[in-house]
Amino acid sequence: ISHTDPTNKYYLYLENEGFEKVVHERMCGMGGNDPSLCLWLKKDARQANVLCDISLSASFNDEMMLEEEGYIKIHPSLTNFGLGESNLWVQMTTRSAVQRLTDTSHMAKQMLEYSDMLQKSPNDPVIQDMVNKMRIKIRVAQINEESKPSGADQTPLEYTCDLLALSKSDMKKLTVYYAKMDCDNDGYISLNEFSDYIGEPSTIMAYIRHIFSFASCSVSEESGISFGETSKAIAIFCLFSDNEVLRFIFSLFDDSGCGIISNKEFMQILSILHPRHQGRTKRAFKEIDFEGDISFQKFCSLHSRFPHLLFPALHLQVSLQ
């Protein structure tokens, strides 16, 4: 730990030694009463022992508990950096004992913690960055898990439980919702039953089908969609960030992932999302520069200028959450 002021005796400069500096914008000492604290971190694959956790003590009882759990106190006290009477503690472990962040269930638990932090401080850019980075890690882990050999594949229900770290009580709640969708009580639901339950018109069916197909769920009107497949599709879709939802909408017609759709395909997306106002939508676009193919960048730009255009698709995620 280091002071951010170069003139302070606790200031350290470790970039030349391969360390990375981490500092929160509210701990730069810019204001009169702002703390001045930064952390210096370094990854070294040659080290047998690695840092696995960081904690904080604010009382004698905290220190006793942390000592019993094997934590090491970091000196000096945080009072030297403009914080209250407290100390930073770290816990070390052997590299082989570290739980790798490759399974989505472990990441999902972290994601819930970060989301709780973001609810308390919605405008904190550091926490926002943590949430966005964790979303990316979860998506990468999902792709890695889905690429495993077939013998290692989980059932859709097992996948959902691991992804969201669901408890038995959580699963009971989901089964209640699913039972309400299953109007004919045959143990499966159709896309129509799903859209009816969430209150979406049948005209948005292509988008709903896309949600299930993206989650590698078989969408068959003959056999129906199982409870596990429904849970998996909803779980994956609900973890998308706003930008990922936009890319997901775009992929309705960008099957190859080339980042380009035609003007006509863009209008088809709007027709799916606004079946009752197609004429009004077309008239609106006659008044702006709307010619040629649509790149994903232009797609996002149009969304920024006219947020109501894709609102039904974004709102669907909120409804499912």
Tab-separated table of C-alpha atoms in Angstrom:
chain	number	residue	atom	x	y	z
A	1	ILE	CA	0.000	0.000	0.000
A	2	SER	CA	1.207	3.491	-0.797
A	3	HIS	CA	0.336	7.146	-0.399
A	4	THR	CA	-0.612	8.942	-3.630
A	5	ASP	CA	1.344	12.098	-2.773
A	6	PRO	CA	5.011	11.820	-3.924
A	7	THR	CA	6.091	14.113	-1.076
A	8	ASN	CA	4.628	11.825	1.606
A	9	LYS	CA	6.939	9.406	3.426
A	10	TYR	CA	4.569	6.522	2.652
A	11	TYR	CA	4.672	7.148	-1.082
A	12	LEU	CA	6.010	4.325	-3.247
A	13	TYR	CA	6.775	4.142	-6.951
A	14	LEU	CA	7.005	0.520	-8.119
A	15	GLU	CA	6.247	0.584	-11.851
A	16	ASN	CA	9.904	-0.013	-12.672
A	17	GLU	CA	9.716	-3.228	-10.642
A	18	GLY	CA	6.787	-4.579	-12.638
A	19	PHE	CA	4.006	-3.605	-10.241
A	20	GLU	CA	0.623	-2.292	-11.351
A	21	LYS	CA	-0.922	0.675	-9.558
A	22	VAL	CA	-4.591	0.491	-8.527
A	23	VAL	CA	-6.278	3.592	-7.129
A	24	HIS	CA	-9.893	4.614	-6.648
A	25	GLU	CA	-10.866	8.070	-7.917
A	26	ARG	CA	-12.122	8.977	-4.436
A	27	MET	CA	-8.819	8.053	-2.804
A	28	CYS	CA	-6.498	10.331	-4.780
A	29	GLY	CA	-6.323	12.980	-2.074
A	30	MET	CA	-7.677	15.648	-4.415
A	31	GLY	CA	-10.171	17.035	-1.896
A	32	GLY	CA	-9.320	18.395	1.502
A	33	ASN	CA	-10.679	15.386	3.401
A	34	ASP	CA	-10.179	12.727	0.713
A	35	PRO	CA	-8.015	9.698	1.563
A	36	SER	CA	-4.751	9.218	-0.346
A	37	LEU	CA	-4.258	5.491	-0.871
A	38	CYS	CA	-3.280	3.188	-3.694
A	39	LEU	CA	-2.394	-0.491	-4.007
A	40	TRP	CA	0.565	-1.885	-5.917
A	41	LEU	CA	0.000	-5.365	-7.360
A	42	LYS	CA	2.238	-7.761	-9.237
A	43	LYS	CA	1.637	-11.141	-10.852
A	44	ASP	CA	4.601	-13.497	-10.628
A	45	ALA	CA	4.128	-17.040	-11.932
A	46	ARG	CA	7.356	-18.127	-10.231
A	47	GLN	CA	6.013	-17.530	-6.718
A	48	ALA	CA	4.752	-20.611	-4.885
A	49	ASN	CA	2.507	-18.584	-2.581
A	50	VAL	CA	-0.146	-16.226	-3.901
A	51	LEU	CA	-2.567	-13.705	-2.449
A	52	CYS	CA	-6.079	-15.170	-2.276
A	53	ASP	CA	-8.051	-12.651	-0.185
A	54	ILE	CA	-7.970	-9.124	1.272
A	55	SER	CA	-9.812	-8.044	4.408
A	56	LEU	CA	-10.070	-5.101	6.775
A	57	SER	CA	-9.959	-4.777	10.544
A	58	ALA	CA	-11.576	-1.927	12.432
A	59	SER	CA	-11.400	-3.318	15.969
A	60	PHE	CA	-9.356	-5.587	18.214
A	61	ASN	CA	-11.907	-8.383	17.756
A	62	ASP	CA	-11.539	-8.088	13.977
A	63	GLU	CA	-7.782	-8.478	14.306
A	64	MET	CA	-8.086	-11.534	16.559
A	65	MET	CA	-10.465	-13.201	14.131
A	66	LEU	CA	-8.274	-12.467	11.099
A	67	GLU	CA	-5.161	-13.748	12.875
A	68	GLU	CA	-6.972	-17.005	13.699
A	69	GLU	CA	-7.904	-17.382	10.031
A	70	GLY	CA	-4.299	-16.977	8.960
A	71	TYR	CA	-4.386	-13.421	7.604
A	72	ILE	CA	-1.276	-11.206	7.635
A	73	LYS	CA	-1.486	-7.554	8.709
A	74	ILE	CA	-0.196	-4.991	6.212
A	75	HIS	CA	1.663	-2.045	7.734
A	76	PRO	CA	1.325	0.874	8.219
A	77	SER	CA	-2.147	1.588	9.567
A	78	LEU	CA	-4.653	3.120	7.159
A	79	THR	CA	-4.860	6.197	9.394
A	80	ASN	CA	-1.644	7.319	7.691
A	81	PHE	CA	-3.567	7.554	4.426
A	82	GLY	CA	-6.477	9.653	5.656
A	83	LEU	CA	-8.756	6.754	6.615
A	84	GLY	CA	-10.205	5.714	9.949
A	85	GLU	CA	-8.426	3.575	12.532
A	86	SER	CA	-8.124	0.350	10.562
A	87	ASN	CA	-5.672	-2.050	8.951
A	88	LEU	CA	-5.495	-3.968	5.717
A	89	TRP	CA	-4.958	-7.735	5.938
A	90	VAL	CA	-4.085	-10.306	3.268
A	91	GLN	CA	-4.353	-14.060	3.156
A	92	MET	CA	-1.841	-16.155	1.245
A	93	THR	CA	-2.165	-19.679	-0.087
A	94	THR	CA	-0.242	-22.064	-2.293
A	95	ARG	CA	-0.757	-21.599	-6.023
A	96	SER	CA	-2.155	-25.130	-6.417
A	97	ALA	CA	-4.909	-24.401	-3.874
A	98	VAL	CA	-6.260	-21.343	-5.694
A	99	GLN	CA	-9.765	-21.783	-7.059
A	100	ARG	CA	-9.541	-20.814	-10.701
A	101	LEU	CA	-12.161	-18.444	-12.062
A	102	THR	CA	-13.145	-20.726	-14.898
A	103	ASP	CA	-16.475	-22.036	-13.640
A	104	THR	CA	-19.501	-19.826	-14.084
A	105	SER	CA	-21.051	-20.747	-10.727
A	106	HIS	CA	-18.141	-19.203	-8.817
A	107	MET	CA	-18.216	-16.126	-11.049
A	108	ALA	CA	-21.983	-15.778	-10.702
A	109	LYS	CA	-21.587	-15.531	-6.919
A	110	GLN	CA	-19.027	-12.774	-7.401
A	111	MET	CA	-21.361	-11.102	-9.882
A	112	LEU	CA	-24.126	-11.015	-7.254
A	113	GLU	CA	-21.731	-9.378	-4.773
A	114	TYR	CA	-20.676	-6.771	-7.338
A	115	SER	CA	-24.313	-6.117	-8.272
A	116	ASP	CA	-25.177	-5.492	-4.627
A	117	MET	CA	-22.279	-3.036	-4.424
A	118	LEU	CA	-23.466	-1.317	-7.603
A	119	GLN	CA	-26.988	-0.915	-6.216
A	120	LYS	CA	-25.534	0.932	-3.217
A	121	SER	CA	-23.235	3.075	-5.403
A	122	PRO	CA	-24.819	3.140	-8.890
A	123	ASN	CA	-22.611	5.976	-10.163
A	124	ASP	CA	-19.298	4.513	-9.009
A	125	PRO	CA	-17.193	4.016	-12.193
A	126	VAL	CA	-14.863	1.518	-10.502
A	127	ILE	CA	-17.715	-0.790	-9.475
A	128	GLN	CA	-19.338	-0.353	-12.902
A	129	ASP	CA	-16.054	-1.472	-14.484
A	130	MET	CA	-15.884	-4.481	-12.134
A	131	VAL	CA	-19.415	-5.533	-13.127
A	132	ASN	CA	-18.715	-5.139	-16.849
A	133	LYS	CA	-15.465	-7.099	-16.642
A	134	MET	CA	-17.161	-9.887	-14.683
A	135	ARG	CA	-19.906	-10.095	-17.313
A	136	ILE	CA	-17.217	-10.601	-19.950
A	137	LYS	CA	-15.518	-13.292	-17.843
A	138	ILE	CA	-18.832	-15.103	-17.421
A	139	ARG	CA	-19.471	-15.030	-21.165
A	140	VAL	CA	-15.965	-16.384	-21.876
A	141	ALA	CA	-16.473	-19.128	-19.273
A	142	GLN	CA	-19.839	-20.005	-20.806
A	143	ILE	CA	-18.224	-20.384	-24.215
A	144	ASN	CA	-15.446	-22.544	-22.747
A	145	GLU	CA	-17.930	-24.763	-20.927
A	146	GLU	CA	-20.092	-25.150	-24.009
A	147	SER	CA	-17.036	-26.212	-26.015
A	148	LYS	CA	-16.225	-29.112	-23.669
A	149	PRO	CA	-16.523	-32.675	-25.025
A	150	SER	CA	-20.057	-34.048	-25.020
A	151	GLY	CA	-19.271	-36.414	-22.162
A	152	ALA	CA	-18.536	-33.438	-19.909
A	153	ASP	CA	-21.701	-31.504	-20.840
A	154	GLN	CA	-24.218	-30.651	-18.163
A	155	THR	CA	-27.944	-30.818	-18.544
A	156	PRO	CA	-29.584	-27.405	-19.096
A	157	LEU	CA	-30.901	-27.465	-15.537
A	158	GLU	CA	-27.486	-28.281	-14.053
A	159	TYR	CA	-25.963	-25.534	-16.170
A	160	THR	CA	-28.494	-22.985	-14.864
A	161	CYS	CA	-27.976	-23.995	-11.224
A	162	ASP	CA	-24.220	-23.573	-11.579
A	163	LEU	CA	-24.485	-20.351	-13.589
A	164	LEU	CA	-26.719	-18.566	-11.061
A	165	ALA	CA	-25.620	-20.518	-7.959
A	166	LEU	CA	-29.271	-21.399	-7.286
A	167	SER	CA	-30.409	-22.894	-4.008
A	168	LYS	CA	-33.207	-25.455	-3.609
A	169	SER	CA	-35.630	-22.697	-2.594
A	170	ASP	CA	-34.684	-20.739	-5.735
A	171	MET	CA	-35.423	-23.786	-7.856
A	172	LYS	CA	-38.826	-24.207	-6.216
A	173	LYS	CA	-39.718	-20.626	-7.146
A	174	LEU	CA	-38.692	-21.247	-10.760
A	175	THR	CA	-40.795	-24.404	-10.966
A	176	VAL	CA	-43.826	-22.415	-9.771
A	177	TYR	CA	-43.328	-19.878	-12.578
A	178	TYR	CA	-42.838	-22.647	-15.119
A	179	ALA	CA	-46.001	-24.433	-13.984
A	180	LYS	CA	-47.964	-21.222	-14.588
A	181	MET	CA	-46.603	-21.070	-18.150
A	182	ASP	CA	-47.480	-24.726	-18.814
A	183	CYS	CA	-51.169	-24.183	-19.464
A	184	ASP	CA	-51.890	-27.726	-20.714
A	185	ASN	CA	-49.869	-29.335	-17.878
A	186	ASP	CA	-47.887	-31.620	-20.184
A	187	GLY	CA	-44.532	-30.799	-18.581
A	188	TYR	CA	-43.384	-28.652	-21.507
A	189	ILE	CA	-44.142	-25.176	-22.782
A	190	SER	CA	-44.440	-23.701	-26.254
A	191	LEU	CA	-43.119	-20.343	-27.390
A	192	ASN	CA	-46.719	-19.102	-27.411
A	193	GLU	CA	-47.212	-20.126	-23.777
A	194	PHE	CA	-43.961	-18.390	-22.867
A	195	SER	CA	-44.826	-15.129	-24.659
A	196	ASP	CA	-48.381	-15.153	-23.257
A	197	TYR	CA	-47.083	-15.521	-19.708
A	198	ILE	CA	-44.606	-12.625	-19.972
A	199	GLY	CA	-47.229	-10.499	-21.737
A	200	GLU	CA	-45.466	-10.134	-25.084
A	201	PRO	CA	-47.332	-10.138	-28.440
A	202	SER	CA	-46.904	-13.081	-30.801
A	203	THR	CA	-45.320	-10.726	-33.331
A	204	ILE	CA	-42.131	-10.658	-31.229
A	205	MET	CA	-41.899	-14.451	-31.466
A	206	ALA	CA	-38.863	-14.369	-33.762
A	207	TYR	CA	-36.929	-12.506	-31.083
A	208	ILE	CA	-38.038	-14.893	-28.330
A	209	ARG	CA	-37.099	-17.881	-30.518
A	210	HIS	CA	-33.678	-16.266	-30.985
A	211	ILE	CA	-33.211	-16.166	-27.184
A	212	PHE	CA	-33.798	-19.906	-26.871
A	213	SER	CA	-31.752	-20.790	-29.951
A	214	PHE	CA	-28.802	-18.729	-28.715
A	215	ALA	CA	-28.811	-20.741	-25.483
A	216	SER	CA	-28.526	-23.944	-27.571
A	217	CYS	CA	-32.036	-24.965	-26.588
A	218	SER	CA	-34.085	-27.046	-28.987
A	219	VAL	CA	-37.165	-25.069	-29.992
A	220	SER	CA	-39.716	-27.510	-31.319
A	221	GLU	CA	-43.453	-26.897	-31.391
A	222	GLU	CA	-43.971	-30.672	-31.458
A	223	SER	CA	-41.949	-31.618	-28.374
A	224	GLY	CA	-42.070	-28.291	-26.524
A	225	ILE	CA	-39.417	-26.648	-24.339
A	226	SER	CA	-38.393	-28.288	-21.070
A	227	PHE	CA	-38.063	-26.624	-17.682
A	228	GLY	CA	-34.261	-26.880	-17.849
A	229	GLU	CA	-34.078	-25.363	-21.330
A	230	THR	CA	-36.377	-22.512	-20.325
A	231	SER	CA	-34.331	-21.765	-17.207
A	232	LYS	CA	-31.056	-21.870	-19.138
A	233	ALA	CA	-32.272	-19.517	-21.880
A	234	ILE	CA	-33.611	-16.976	-19.383
A	235	ALA	CA	-30.475	-17.149	-17.221
A	236	ILE	CA	-28.086	-16.503	-20.104
A	237	PHE	CA	-30.208	-13.707	-21.577
A	238	CYS	CA	-30.645	-11.953	-18.225
A	239	LEU	CA	-26.870	-11.788	-17.666
A	240	PHE	CA	-26.296	-9.809	-20.864
A	241	SER	CA	-25.069	-6.242	-20.455
A	242	ASP	CA	-26.898	-3.489	-22.375
A	243	ASN	CA	-24.254	-3.608	-25.114
A	244	GLU	CA	-24.537	-7.396	-25.327
A	245	VAL	CA	-28.316	-7.116	-25.696
A	246	LEU	CA	-27.799	-4.684	-28.584
A	247	ARG	CA	-25.377	-7.083	-30.257
A	248	PHE	CA	-27.831	-9.919	-29.619
A	249	ILE	CA	-30.632	-7.977	-31.346
A	250	PHE	CA	-28.262	-7.209	-34.217
A	251	SER	CA	-27.417	-10.913	-34.551
A	252	LEU	CA	-31.028	-11.666	-35.492
A	253	PHE	CA	-29.901	-11.044	-39.082
A	254	ASP	CA	-26.128	-10.966	-38.700
A	255	ASP	CA	-25.833	-14.760	-38.649
A	256	SER	CA	-22.227	-14.793	-39.845
A	257	GLY	CA	-21.083	-12.225	-37.282
A	258	CYS	CA	-19.597	-9.944	-39.932
A	259	GLY	CA	-20.995	-6.825	-38.230
A	260	ILE	CA	-23.170	-5.705	-41.159
A	261	ILE	CA	-26.886	-5.982	-41.882
A	262	SER	CA	-28.853	-4.498	-44.745
A	263	ASN	CA	-31.248	-1.579	-44.573
A	264	LYS	CA	-34.089	-4.018	-45.251
A	265	GLU	CA	-32.999	-6.335	-42.424
A	266	PHE	CA	-32.869	-3.413	-40.024
A	267	MET	CA	-36.431	-2.517	-40.974
A	268	GLN	CA	-37.389	-6.162	-40.344
A	269	ILE	CA	-36.017	-5.888	-36.802
A	270	LEU	CA	-38.136	-2.798	-36.248
A	271	SER	CA	-41.165	-4.579	-37.732
A	272	ILE	CA	-40.691	-7.403	-35.212
A	273	LEU	CA	-40.412	-4.984	-32.311
A	274	HIS	CA	-43.070	-2.486	-33.478
A	275	PRO	CA	-45.706	-4.476	-35.401
A	276	ARG	CA	-48.440	-1.903	-34.818
A	277	HIS	CA	-46.406	1.138	-35.843
A	278	GLN	CA	-44.528	0.046	-38.955
A	279	GLY	CA	-45.869	2.894	-41.073
A	280	ARG	CA	-44.962	5.515	-38.492
A	281	THR	CA	-41.453	4.034	-38.122
A	282	LYS	CA	-40.824	4.080	-41.872
A	283	ARG	CA	-42.034	7.666	-42.165
A	284	ALA	CA	-39.700	8.723	-39.363
A	285	PHE	CA	-36.667	7.272	-41.120
A	286	LYS	CA	-37.465	9.064	-44.347
A	287	GLU	CA	-36.540	12.263	-42.534
A	288	ILE	CA	-32.988	11.170	-41.627
A	289	ASP	CA	-29.941	9.822	-43.462
A	290	PHE	CA	-30.829	6.164	-43.597
A	291	GLU	CA	-29.311	4.565	-46.675
A	292	GLY	CA	-27.007	1.641	-47.370
A	293	ASP	CA	-25.943	-1.185	-45.068
A	294	ILE	CA	-26.018	-0.838	-41.285
A	295	SER	CA	-22.863	-1.579	-39.295
A	296	PHE	CA	-23.108	-2.498	-35.622
A	297	GLN	CA	-21.547	0.871	-34.774
A	298	LYS	CA	-24.242	2.695	-36.749
A	299	PHE	CA	-26.841	0.406	-35.165
A	300	CYS	CA	-25.702	1.540	-31.701
A	301	SER	CA	-25.639	5.169	-32.854
A	302	LEU	CA	-29.247	4.934	-34.054
A	303	HIS	CA	-30.195	3.404	-30.717
A	304	SER	CA	-28.603	6.350	-28.908
A	305	ARG	CA	-30.506	8.839	-31.080
A	306	PHE	CA	-33.819	6.952	-31.037
A	307	PRO	CA	-33.878	4.765	-27.866
A	308	HIS	CA	-37.569	3.925	-28.305
A	309	LEU	CA	-36.798	1.896	-31.453
A	310	LEU	CA	-35.191	-1.034	-29.613
A	311	PHE	CA	-36.917	-0.450	-26.288
A	312	PRO	CA	-39.217	-3.529	-26.547
A	313	ALA	CA	-36.208	-5.845	-26.869
A	314	LEU	CA	-34.342	-4.214	-23.976
A	315	HIS	CA	-37.482	-4.105	-21.859
A	316	LEU	CA	-37.973	-7.849	-22.341
A	317	GLN	CA	-34.743	-8.503	-20.457
A	318	VAL	CA	-35.952	-6.304	-17.572
A	319	SER	CA	-39.256	-8.207	-17.471
A	320	LEU	CA	-37.493	-11.580	-17.325
A	321	GLN	CA	-35.114	-10.393	-14.630
